PDB file of C-alpha atoms in Angstrom:
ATOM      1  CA  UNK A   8     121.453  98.531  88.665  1.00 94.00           C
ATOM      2  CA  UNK A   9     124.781  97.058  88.015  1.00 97.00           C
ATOM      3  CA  UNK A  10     125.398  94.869  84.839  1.00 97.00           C
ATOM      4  CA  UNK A  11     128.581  93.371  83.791  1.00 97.00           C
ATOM      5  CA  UNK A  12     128.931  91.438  80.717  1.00 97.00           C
ATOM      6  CA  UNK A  13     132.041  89.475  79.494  1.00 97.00           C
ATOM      7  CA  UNK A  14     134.406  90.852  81.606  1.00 97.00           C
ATOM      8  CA  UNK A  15     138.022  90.066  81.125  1.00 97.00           C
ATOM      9  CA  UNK A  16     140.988  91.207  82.783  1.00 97.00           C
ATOM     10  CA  UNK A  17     144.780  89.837  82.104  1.00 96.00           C
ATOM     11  CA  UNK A  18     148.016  90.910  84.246  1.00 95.00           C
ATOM     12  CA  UNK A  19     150.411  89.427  81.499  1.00 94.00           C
ATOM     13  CA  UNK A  20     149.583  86.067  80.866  1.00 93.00           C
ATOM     14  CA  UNK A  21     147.613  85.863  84.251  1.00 94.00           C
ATOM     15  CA  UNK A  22     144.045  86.333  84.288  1.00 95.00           C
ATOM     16  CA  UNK A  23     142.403  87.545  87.039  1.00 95.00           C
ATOM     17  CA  UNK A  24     138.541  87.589  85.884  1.00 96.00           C
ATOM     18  CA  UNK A  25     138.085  85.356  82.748  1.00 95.00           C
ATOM     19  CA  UNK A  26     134.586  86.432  80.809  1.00 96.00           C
ATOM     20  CA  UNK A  27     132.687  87.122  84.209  1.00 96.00           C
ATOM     21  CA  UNK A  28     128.804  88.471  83.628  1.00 97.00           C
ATOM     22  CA  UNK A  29     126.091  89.347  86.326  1.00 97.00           C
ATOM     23  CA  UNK A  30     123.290  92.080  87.266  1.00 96.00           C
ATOM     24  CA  UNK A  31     122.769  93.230  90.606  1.00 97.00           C
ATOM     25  CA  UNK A  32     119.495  94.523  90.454  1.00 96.00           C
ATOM     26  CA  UNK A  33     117.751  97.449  92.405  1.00 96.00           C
ATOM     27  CA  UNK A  34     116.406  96.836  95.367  1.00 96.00           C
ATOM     28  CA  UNK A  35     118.530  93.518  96.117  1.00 96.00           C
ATOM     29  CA  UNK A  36     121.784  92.926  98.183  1.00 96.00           C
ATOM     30  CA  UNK A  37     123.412  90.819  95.984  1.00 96.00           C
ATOM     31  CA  UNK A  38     126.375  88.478  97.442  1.00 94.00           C
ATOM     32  CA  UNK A  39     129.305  88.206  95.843  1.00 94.00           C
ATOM     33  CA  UNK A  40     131.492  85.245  97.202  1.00 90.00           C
ATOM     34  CA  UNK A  41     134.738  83.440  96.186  1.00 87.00           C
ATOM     35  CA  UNK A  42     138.564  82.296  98.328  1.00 85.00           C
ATOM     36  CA  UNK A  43     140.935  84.887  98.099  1.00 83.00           C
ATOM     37  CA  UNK A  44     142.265  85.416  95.068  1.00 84.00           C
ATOM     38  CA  UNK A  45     139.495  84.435  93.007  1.00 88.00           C
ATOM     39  CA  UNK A  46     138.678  87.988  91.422  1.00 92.00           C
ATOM     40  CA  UNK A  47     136.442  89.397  93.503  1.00 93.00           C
ATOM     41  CA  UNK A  48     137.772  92.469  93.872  1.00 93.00           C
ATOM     42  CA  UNK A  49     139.292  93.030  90.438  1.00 95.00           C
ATOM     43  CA  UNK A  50     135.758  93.100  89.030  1.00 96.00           C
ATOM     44  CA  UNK A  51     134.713  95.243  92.116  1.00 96.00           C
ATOM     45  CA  UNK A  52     137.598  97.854  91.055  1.00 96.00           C
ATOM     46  CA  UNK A  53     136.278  97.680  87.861  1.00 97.00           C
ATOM     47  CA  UNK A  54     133.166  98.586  88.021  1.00 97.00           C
ATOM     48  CA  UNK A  55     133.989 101.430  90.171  1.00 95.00           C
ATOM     49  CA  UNK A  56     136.208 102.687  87.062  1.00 94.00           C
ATOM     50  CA  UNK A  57     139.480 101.969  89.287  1.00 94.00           C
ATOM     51  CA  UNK A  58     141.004  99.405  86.977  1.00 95.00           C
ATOM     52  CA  UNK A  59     140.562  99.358  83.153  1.00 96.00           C
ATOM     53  CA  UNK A  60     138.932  95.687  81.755  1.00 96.00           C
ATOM     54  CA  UNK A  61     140.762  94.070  79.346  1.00 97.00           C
ATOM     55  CA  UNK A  62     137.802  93.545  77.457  1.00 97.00           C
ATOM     56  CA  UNK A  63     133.980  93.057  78.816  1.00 97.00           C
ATOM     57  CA  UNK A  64     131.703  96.164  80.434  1.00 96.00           C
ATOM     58  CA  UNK A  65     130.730  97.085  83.347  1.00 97.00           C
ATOM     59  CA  UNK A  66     127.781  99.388  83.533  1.00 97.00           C
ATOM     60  CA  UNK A  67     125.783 101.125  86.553  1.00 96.00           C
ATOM     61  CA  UNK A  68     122.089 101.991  85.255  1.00 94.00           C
ATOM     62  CA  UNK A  69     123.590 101.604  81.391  1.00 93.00           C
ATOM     63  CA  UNK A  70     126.854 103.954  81.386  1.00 95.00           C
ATOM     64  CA  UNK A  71     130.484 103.409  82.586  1.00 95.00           C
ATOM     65  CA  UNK A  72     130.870 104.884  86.183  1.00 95.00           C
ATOM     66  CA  UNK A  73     133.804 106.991  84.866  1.00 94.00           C
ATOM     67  CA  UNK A  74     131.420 108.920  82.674  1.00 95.00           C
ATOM     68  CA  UNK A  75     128.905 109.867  85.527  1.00 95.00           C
ATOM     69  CA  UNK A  76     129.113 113.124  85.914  1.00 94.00           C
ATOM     70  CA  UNK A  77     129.636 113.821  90.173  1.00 95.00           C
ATOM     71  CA  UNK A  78     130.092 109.794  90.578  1.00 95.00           C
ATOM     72  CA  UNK A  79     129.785 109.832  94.120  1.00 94.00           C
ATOM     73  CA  UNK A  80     126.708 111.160  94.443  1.00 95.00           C
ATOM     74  CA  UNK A  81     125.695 108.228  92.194  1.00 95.00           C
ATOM     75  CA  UNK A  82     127.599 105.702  93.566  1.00 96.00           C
ATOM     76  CA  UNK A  83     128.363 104.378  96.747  1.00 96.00           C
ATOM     77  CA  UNK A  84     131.662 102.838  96.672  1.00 96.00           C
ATOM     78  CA  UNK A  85     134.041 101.050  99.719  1.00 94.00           C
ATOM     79  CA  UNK A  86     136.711  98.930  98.463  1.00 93.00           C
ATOM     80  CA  UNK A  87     139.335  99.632 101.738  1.00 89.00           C
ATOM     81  CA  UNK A  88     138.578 101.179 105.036  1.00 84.00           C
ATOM     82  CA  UNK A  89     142.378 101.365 105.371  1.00 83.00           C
ATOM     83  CA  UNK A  90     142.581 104.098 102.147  1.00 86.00           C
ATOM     84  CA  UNK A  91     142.150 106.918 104.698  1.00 88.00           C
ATOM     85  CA  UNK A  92     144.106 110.262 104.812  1.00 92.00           C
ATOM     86  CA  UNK A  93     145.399 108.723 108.534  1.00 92.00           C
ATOM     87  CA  UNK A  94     146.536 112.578 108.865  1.00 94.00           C
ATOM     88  CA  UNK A  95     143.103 113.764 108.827  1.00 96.00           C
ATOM     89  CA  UNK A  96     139.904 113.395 111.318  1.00 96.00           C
ATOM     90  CA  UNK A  97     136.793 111.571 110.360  1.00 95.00           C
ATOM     91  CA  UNK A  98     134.850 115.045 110.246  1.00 96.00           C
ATOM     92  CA  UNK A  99     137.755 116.495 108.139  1.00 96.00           C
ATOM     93  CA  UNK A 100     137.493 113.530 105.339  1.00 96.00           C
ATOM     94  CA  UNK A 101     133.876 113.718 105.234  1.00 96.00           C
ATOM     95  CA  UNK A 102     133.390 117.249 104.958  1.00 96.00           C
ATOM     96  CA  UNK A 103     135.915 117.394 102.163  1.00 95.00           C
ATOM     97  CA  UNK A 104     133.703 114.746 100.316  1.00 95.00           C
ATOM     98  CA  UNK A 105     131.003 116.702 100.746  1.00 96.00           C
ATOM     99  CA  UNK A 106     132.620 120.527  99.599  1.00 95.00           C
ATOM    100  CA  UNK A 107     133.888 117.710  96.320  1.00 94.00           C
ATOM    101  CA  UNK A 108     130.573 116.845  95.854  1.00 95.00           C
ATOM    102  CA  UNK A 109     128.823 120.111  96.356  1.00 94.00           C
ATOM    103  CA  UNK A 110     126.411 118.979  98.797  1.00 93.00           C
ATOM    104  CA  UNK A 111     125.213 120.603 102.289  1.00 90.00           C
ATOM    105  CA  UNK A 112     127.489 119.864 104.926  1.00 88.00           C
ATOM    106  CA  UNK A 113     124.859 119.338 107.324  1.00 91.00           C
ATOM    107  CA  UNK A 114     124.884 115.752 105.770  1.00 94.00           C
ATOM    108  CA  UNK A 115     128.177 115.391 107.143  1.00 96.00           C
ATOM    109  CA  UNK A 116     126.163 115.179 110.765  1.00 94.00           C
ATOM    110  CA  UNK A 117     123.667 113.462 109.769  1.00 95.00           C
ATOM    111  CA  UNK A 118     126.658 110.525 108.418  1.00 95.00           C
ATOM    112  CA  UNK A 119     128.721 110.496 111.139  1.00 96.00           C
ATOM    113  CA  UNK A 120     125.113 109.821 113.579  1.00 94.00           C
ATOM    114  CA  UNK A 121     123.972 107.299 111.344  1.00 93.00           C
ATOM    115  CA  UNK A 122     127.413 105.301 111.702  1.00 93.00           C
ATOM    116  CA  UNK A 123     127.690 105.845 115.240  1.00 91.00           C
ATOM    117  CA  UNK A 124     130.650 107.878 115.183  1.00 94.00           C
ATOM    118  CA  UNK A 125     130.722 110.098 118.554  1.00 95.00           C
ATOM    119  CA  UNK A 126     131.718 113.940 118.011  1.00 95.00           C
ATOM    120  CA  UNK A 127     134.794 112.841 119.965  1.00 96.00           C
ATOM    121  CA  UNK A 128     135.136 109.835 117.762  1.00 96.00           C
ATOM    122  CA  UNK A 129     134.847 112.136 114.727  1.00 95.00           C
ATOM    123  CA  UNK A 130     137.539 114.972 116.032  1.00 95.00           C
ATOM    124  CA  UNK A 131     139.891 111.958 116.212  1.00 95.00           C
ATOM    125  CA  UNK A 132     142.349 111.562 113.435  1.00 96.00           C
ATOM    126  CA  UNK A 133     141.846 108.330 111.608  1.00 95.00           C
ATOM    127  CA  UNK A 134     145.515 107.282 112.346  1.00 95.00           C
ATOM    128  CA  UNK A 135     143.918 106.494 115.829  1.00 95.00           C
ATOM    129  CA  UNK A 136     140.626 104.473 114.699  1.00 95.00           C
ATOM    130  CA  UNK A 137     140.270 100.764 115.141  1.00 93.00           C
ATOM    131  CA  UNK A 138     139.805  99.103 111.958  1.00 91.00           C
ATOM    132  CA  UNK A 139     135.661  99.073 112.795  1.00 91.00           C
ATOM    133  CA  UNK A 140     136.156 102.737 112.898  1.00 93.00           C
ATOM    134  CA  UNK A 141     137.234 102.739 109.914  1.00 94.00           C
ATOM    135  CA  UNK A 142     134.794 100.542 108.087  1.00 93.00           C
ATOM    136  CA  UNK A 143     132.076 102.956 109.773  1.00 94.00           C
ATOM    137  CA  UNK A 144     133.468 106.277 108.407  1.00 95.00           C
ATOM    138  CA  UNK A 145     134.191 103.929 104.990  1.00 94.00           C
ATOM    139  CA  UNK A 146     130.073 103.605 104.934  1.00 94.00           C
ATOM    140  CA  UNK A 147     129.425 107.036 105.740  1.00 95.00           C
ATOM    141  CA  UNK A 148     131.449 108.171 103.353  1.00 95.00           C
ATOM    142  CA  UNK A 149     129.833 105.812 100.461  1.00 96.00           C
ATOM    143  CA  UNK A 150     126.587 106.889 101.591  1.00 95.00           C
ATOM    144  CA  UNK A 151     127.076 110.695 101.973  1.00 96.00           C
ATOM    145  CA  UNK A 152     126.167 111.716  98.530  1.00 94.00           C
ATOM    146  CA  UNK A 153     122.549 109.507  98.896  1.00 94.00           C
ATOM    147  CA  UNK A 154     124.059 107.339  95.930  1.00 96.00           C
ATOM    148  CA  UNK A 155     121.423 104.753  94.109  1.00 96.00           C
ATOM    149  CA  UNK A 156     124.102 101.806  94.351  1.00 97.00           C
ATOM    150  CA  UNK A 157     126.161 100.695  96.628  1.00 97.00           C
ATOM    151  CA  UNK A 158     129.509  98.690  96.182  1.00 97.00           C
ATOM    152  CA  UNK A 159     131.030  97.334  99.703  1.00 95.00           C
ATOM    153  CA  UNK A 160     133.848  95.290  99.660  1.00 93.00           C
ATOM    154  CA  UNK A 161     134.344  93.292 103.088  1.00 90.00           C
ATOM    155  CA  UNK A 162     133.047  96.206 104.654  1.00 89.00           C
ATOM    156  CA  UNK A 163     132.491  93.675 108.055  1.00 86.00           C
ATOM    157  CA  UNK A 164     135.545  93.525 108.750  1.00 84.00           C
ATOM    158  CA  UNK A 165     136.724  94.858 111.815  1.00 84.00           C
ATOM    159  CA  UNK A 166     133.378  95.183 113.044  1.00 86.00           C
ATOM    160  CA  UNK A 167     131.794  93.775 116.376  1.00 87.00           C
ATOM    161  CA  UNK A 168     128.567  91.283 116.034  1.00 88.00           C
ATOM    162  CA  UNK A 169     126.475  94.486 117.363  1.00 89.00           C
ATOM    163  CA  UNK A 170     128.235  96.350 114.370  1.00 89.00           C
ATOM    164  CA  UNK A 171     127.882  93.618 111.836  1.00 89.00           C
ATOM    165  CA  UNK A 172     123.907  93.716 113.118  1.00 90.00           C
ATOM    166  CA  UNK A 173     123.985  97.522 112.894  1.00 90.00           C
ATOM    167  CA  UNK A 174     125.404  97.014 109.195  1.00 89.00           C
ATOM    168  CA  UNK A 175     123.009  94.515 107.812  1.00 90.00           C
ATOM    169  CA  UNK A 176     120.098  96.499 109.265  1.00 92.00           C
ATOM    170  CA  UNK A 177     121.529  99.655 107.385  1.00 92.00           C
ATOM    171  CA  UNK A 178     121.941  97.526 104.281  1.00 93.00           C
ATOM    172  CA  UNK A 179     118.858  95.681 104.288  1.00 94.00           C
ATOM    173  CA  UNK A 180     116.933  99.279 104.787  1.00 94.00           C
ATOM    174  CA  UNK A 181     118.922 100.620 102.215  1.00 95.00           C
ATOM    175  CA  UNK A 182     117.889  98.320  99.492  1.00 96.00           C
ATOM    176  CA  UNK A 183     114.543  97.963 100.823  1.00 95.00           C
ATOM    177  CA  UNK A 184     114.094 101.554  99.363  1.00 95.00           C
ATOM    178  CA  UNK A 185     115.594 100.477  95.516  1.00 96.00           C
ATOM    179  CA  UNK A 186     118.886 100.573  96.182  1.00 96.00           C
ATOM    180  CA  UNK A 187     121.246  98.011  94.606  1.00 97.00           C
ATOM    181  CA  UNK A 188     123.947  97.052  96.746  1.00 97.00           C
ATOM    182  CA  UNK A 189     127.142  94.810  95.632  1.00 97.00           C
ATOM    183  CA  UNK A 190     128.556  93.162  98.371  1.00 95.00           C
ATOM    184  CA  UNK A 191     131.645  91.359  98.739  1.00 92.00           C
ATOM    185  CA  UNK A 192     132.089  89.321 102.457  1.00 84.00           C
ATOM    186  CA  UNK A 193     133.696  86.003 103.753  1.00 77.00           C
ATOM    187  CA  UNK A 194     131.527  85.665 106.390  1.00 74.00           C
ATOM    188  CA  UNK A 195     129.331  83.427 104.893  1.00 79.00           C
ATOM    189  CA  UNK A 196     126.565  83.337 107.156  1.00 77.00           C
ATOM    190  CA  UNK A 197     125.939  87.434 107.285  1.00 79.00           C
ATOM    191  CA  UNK A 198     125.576  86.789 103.302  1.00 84.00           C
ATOM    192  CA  UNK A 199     123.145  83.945 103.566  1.00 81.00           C
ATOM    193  CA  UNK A 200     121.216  86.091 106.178  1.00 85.00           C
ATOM    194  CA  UNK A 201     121.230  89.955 103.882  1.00 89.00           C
ATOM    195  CA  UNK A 202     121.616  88.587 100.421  1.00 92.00           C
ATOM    196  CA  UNK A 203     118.472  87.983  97.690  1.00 93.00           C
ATOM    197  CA  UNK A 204     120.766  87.365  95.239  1.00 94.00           C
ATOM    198  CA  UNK A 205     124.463  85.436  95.382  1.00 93.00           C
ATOM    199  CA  UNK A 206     127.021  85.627  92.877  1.00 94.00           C
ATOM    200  CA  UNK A 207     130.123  82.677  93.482  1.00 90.00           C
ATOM    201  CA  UNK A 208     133.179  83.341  91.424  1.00 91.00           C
ATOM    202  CA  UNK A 209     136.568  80.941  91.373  1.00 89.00           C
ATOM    203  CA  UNK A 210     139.712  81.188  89.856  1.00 89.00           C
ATOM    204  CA  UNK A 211     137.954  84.474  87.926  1.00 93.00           C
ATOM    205  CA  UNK A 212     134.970  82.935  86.464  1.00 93.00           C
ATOM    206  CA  UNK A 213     131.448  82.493  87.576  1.00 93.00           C
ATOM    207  CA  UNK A 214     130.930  79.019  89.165  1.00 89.00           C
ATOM    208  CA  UNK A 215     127.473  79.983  90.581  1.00 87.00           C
ATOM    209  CA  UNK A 216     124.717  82.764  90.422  1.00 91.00           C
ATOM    210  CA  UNK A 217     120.864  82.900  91.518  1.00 90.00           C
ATOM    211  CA  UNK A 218     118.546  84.049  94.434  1.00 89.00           C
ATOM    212  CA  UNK A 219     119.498  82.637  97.544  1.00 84.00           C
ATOM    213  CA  UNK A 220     116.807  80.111  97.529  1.00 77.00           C
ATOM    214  CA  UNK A 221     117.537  78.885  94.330  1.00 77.00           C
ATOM    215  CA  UNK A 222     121.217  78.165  95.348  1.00 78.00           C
ATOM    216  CA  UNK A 223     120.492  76.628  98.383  1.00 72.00           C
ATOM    217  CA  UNK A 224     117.447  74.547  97.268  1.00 65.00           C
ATOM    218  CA  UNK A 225     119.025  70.956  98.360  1.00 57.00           C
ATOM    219  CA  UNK A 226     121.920  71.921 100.530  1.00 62.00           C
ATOM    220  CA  UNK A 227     121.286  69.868 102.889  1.00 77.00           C
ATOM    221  CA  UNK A 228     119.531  68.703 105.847  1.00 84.00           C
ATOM    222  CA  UNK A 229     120.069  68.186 109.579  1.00 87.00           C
ATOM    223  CA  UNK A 230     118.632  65.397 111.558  1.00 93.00           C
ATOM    224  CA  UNK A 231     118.899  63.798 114.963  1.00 95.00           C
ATOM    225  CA  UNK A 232     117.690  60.811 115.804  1.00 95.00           C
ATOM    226  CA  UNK A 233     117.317  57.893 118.927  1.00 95.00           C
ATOM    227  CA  UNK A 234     119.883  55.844 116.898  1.00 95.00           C
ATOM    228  CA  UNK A 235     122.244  57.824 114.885  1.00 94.00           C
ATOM    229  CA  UNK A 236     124.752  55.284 113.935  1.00 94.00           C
ATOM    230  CA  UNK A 237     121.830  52.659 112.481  1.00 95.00           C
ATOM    231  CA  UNK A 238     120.037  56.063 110.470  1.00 95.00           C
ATOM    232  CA  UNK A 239     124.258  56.449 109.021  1.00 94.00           C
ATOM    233  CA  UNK A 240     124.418  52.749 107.832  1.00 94.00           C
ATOM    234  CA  UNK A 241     120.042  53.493 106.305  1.00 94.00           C
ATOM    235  CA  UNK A 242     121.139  56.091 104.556  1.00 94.00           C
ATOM    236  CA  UNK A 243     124.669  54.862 102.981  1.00 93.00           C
ATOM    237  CA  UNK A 244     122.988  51.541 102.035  1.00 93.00           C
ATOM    238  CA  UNK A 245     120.210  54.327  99.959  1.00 92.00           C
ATOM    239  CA  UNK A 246     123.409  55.526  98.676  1.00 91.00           C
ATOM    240  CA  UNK A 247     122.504  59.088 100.749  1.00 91.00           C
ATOM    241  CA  UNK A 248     125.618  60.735 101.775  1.00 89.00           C
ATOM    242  CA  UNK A 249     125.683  61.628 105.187  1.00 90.00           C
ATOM    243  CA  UNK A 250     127.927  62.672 108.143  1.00 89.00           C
ATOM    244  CA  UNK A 251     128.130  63.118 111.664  1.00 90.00           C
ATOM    245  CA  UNK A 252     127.880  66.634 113.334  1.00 83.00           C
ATOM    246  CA  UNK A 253     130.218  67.709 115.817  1.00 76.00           C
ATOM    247  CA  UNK A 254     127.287  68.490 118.012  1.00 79.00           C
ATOM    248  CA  UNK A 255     125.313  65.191 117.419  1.00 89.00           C
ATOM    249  CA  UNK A 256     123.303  64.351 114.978  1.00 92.00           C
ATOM    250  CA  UNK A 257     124.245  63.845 111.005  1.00 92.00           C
ATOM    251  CA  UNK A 258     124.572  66.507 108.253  1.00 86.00           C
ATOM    252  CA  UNK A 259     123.278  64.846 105.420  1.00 88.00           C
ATOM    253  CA  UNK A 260     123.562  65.834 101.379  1.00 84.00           C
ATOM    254  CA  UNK A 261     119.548  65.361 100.612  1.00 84.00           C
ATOM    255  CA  UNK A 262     116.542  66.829 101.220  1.00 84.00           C
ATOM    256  CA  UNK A 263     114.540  65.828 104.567  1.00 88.00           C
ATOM    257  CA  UNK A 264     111.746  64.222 102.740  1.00 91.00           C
ATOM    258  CA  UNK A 265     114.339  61.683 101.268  1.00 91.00           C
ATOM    259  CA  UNK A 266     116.054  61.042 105.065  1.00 93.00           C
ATOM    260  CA  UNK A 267     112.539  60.509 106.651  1.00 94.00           C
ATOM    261  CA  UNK A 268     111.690  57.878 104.099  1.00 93.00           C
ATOM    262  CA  UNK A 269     115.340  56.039 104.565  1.00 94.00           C
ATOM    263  CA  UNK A 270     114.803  56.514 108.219  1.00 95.00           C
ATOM    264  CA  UNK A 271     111.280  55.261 108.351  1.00 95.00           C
ATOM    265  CA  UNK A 272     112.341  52.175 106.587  1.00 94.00           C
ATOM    266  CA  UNK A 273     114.116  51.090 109.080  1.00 95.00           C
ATOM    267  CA  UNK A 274     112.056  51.953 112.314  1.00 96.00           C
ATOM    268  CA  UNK A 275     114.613  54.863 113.284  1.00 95.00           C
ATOM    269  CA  UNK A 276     112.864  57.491 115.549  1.00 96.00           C
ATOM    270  CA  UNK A 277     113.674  60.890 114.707  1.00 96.00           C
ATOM    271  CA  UNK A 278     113.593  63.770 117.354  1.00 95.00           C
ATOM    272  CA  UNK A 279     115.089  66.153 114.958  1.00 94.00           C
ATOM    273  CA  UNK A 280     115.003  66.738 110.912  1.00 92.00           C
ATOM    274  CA  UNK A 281     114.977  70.014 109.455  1.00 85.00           C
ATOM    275  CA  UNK A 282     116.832  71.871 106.460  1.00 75.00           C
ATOM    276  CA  UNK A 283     120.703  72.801 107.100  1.00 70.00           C
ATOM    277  CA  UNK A 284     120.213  75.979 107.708  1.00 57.00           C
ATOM    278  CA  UNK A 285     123.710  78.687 108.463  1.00 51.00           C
ATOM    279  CA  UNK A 286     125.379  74.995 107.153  1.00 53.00           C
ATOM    280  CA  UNK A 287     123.589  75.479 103.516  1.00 62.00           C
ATOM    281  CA  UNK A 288     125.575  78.589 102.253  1.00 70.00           C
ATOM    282  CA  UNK A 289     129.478  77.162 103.531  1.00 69.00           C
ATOM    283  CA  UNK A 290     128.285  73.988 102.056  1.00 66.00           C
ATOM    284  CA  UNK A 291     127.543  75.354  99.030  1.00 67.00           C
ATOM    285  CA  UNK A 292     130.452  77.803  98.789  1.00 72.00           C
ATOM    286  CA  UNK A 293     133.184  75.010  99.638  1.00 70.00           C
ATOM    287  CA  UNK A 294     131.616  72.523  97.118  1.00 66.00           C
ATOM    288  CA  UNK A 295     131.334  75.301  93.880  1.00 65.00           C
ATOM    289  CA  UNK A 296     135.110  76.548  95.258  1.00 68.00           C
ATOM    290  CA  UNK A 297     136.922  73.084  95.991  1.00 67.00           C
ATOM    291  CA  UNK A 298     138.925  73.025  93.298  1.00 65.00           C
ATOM    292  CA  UNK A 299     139.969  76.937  93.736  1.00 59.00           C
ATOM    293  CA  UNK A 300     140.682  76.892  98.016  1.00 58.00           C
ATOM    294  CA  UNK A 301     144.158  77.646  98.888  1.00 51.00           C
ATOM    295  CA  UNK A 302     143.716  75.455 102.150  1.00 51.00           C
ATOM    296  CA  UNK A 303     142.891  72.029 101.079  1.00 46.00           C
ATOM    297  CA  UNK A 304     142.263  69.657 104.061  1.00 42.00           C
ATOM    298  CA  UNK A 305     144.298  66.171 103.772  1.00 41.00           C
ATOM    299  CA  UNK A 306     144.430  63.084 105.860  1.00 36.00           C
ATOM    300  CA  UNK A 307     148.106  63.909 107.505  1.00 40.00           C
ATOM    301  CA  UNK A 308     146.921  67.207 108.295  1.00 41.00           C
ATOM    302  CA  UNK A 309     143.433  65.488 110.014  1.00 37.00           C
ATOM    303  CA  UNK A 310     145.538  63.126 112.246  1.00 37.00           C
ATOM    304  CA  UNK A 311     147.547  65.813 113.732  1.00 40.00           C
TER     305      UNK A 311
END
């Protein structure tokens, strides 16, 4: 279990996380979301007892990580897939990790299989890995000492769709035996897919936090009909916002029930009505974030 509580952190007079508090619980993959810059991985660094808080805890199963004794074997943690001796092969960084942790080396195999690093692969020296190379010795290393919790920071990234499926497989597993896993991503639909819980966080302070299906109860909904421009003007006049999809249809801010009735009113035919589905999570996230995205979309910028 992970529990922060009033967590603070100030670079001067800037603050990067401003009174942040959340529990990941065991078991769970909980999401944690926000643009860049928002503190995301300031209170990640925290907890794993990189970065001092200015004030607040951060506690994994009640104590401060830096106080576990052998951390690692405790604590999964993968903050950059990058922060590899480059010098040294894949083999050579885990089996260090393990002779650090004290643990049989014969989980060094058993790592390097799981991630689907080759023999070859693992003789190479990491200065020659692709970056989903990287993110795949990055896991095996977090996971090498059988840790209880788990703390991933984008750990996607570099990763092919067959890799991101082979990730959220071993994640979902993972916490399907009681493990707790934090996990930081920006693409949005791999969270709404692995994640029970979600955690939002802007400009350093918590704008959002539930179980998935509490977050995204009333996203959204996505309907097609015989007539989609007279369903637009039903549902405006009901004071229903709604929009049209690039691939037909509307996306519309209300639940179906509410569009069937404002369709049926007016004798539109629907062929298709259903919840938003992949749309509810980005929907979400860019409505909690709007006032905290770097890239704000304008009119000039539209025409173009």
């Amino acid at each position: 279990m992970i529990t922060v509580q009033n967590l603070t952190k100030r670079y001067g007079d800037h603050v990067a996380v401003d009174d942040v508090s959340f529990t990941c619980r065991p078991g769970q993959v909980t999401g944690f979301l926000g643009p860049n810059g928002a503190g995301k991985s300031t209170t990640m660094r925290i907890i794993a007892g990189l970065t001092p808080a200015t004030s607040g805890v951060a506690h994994l199963y009640g104590v401060d990580y830096r106080t576990i004794p052998n951390p690692a074997t405790q604590v999964g943690v993968l903050l950059d897939a990058s922060a590899q001796h480059a010098g040294r092969t894949g083999a050579e960084i885990l089996r260090l990790a393990a002779m650090t942790m004290g643990i049989n080396r014969d989980r060094v195999d058993e790592m390097l299989e799981m991630v689907s690093l080759t023999p070859e692969e693992a003789g190479r020296r990491v200065r020659n890995y692709s970056l989903g190379m990287r993110q795949r010795l990055g896991i095996a290393a977090a996971l090498l000492g059988d840790p209880k919790v788990l703390i991933l920071d984008e750990p996607a990234n570099g990763l092919d769709p067959a890799g991101i499926h082979w990730m959220r497989t071993l994640l979902r597993d993972y916490a399907d035996r009681g493990g707790t896993v934090l996990l930081s991503s920006h693409l949005l639909h791999e969270i709404e897919i692995i994640a029970d819980d979600i955690v939002v966080i802007g400009n350093g302070r918590i704008v959002a936090q539930g179980t998935k299906a509490e977050l995204l109860a009333g996203a959204g909904s996505r309907v097609h009909s015989l007539d989609d421009e007279a369903l637009l003007r039903a549902l405006t006049a009901a004071q229903i916002i709604a929009r049209p999809h690039a691939s037909g249809g509307l996306d519309v801010d209300a639940e179906p029930v509410e569009v069937g009735r404002a369709a049926a009113a007016v004798g539109v035919v629907l062929t298709e009505l259903r919840p938003a589905d992949g749309a509810q999570l980005e929907a979400m996230f860019l409505q909690l974030t709007s006032d905290t995205q770097r890239e704000q979309p304008t009119l000039e910028g539209a025409l173009r």
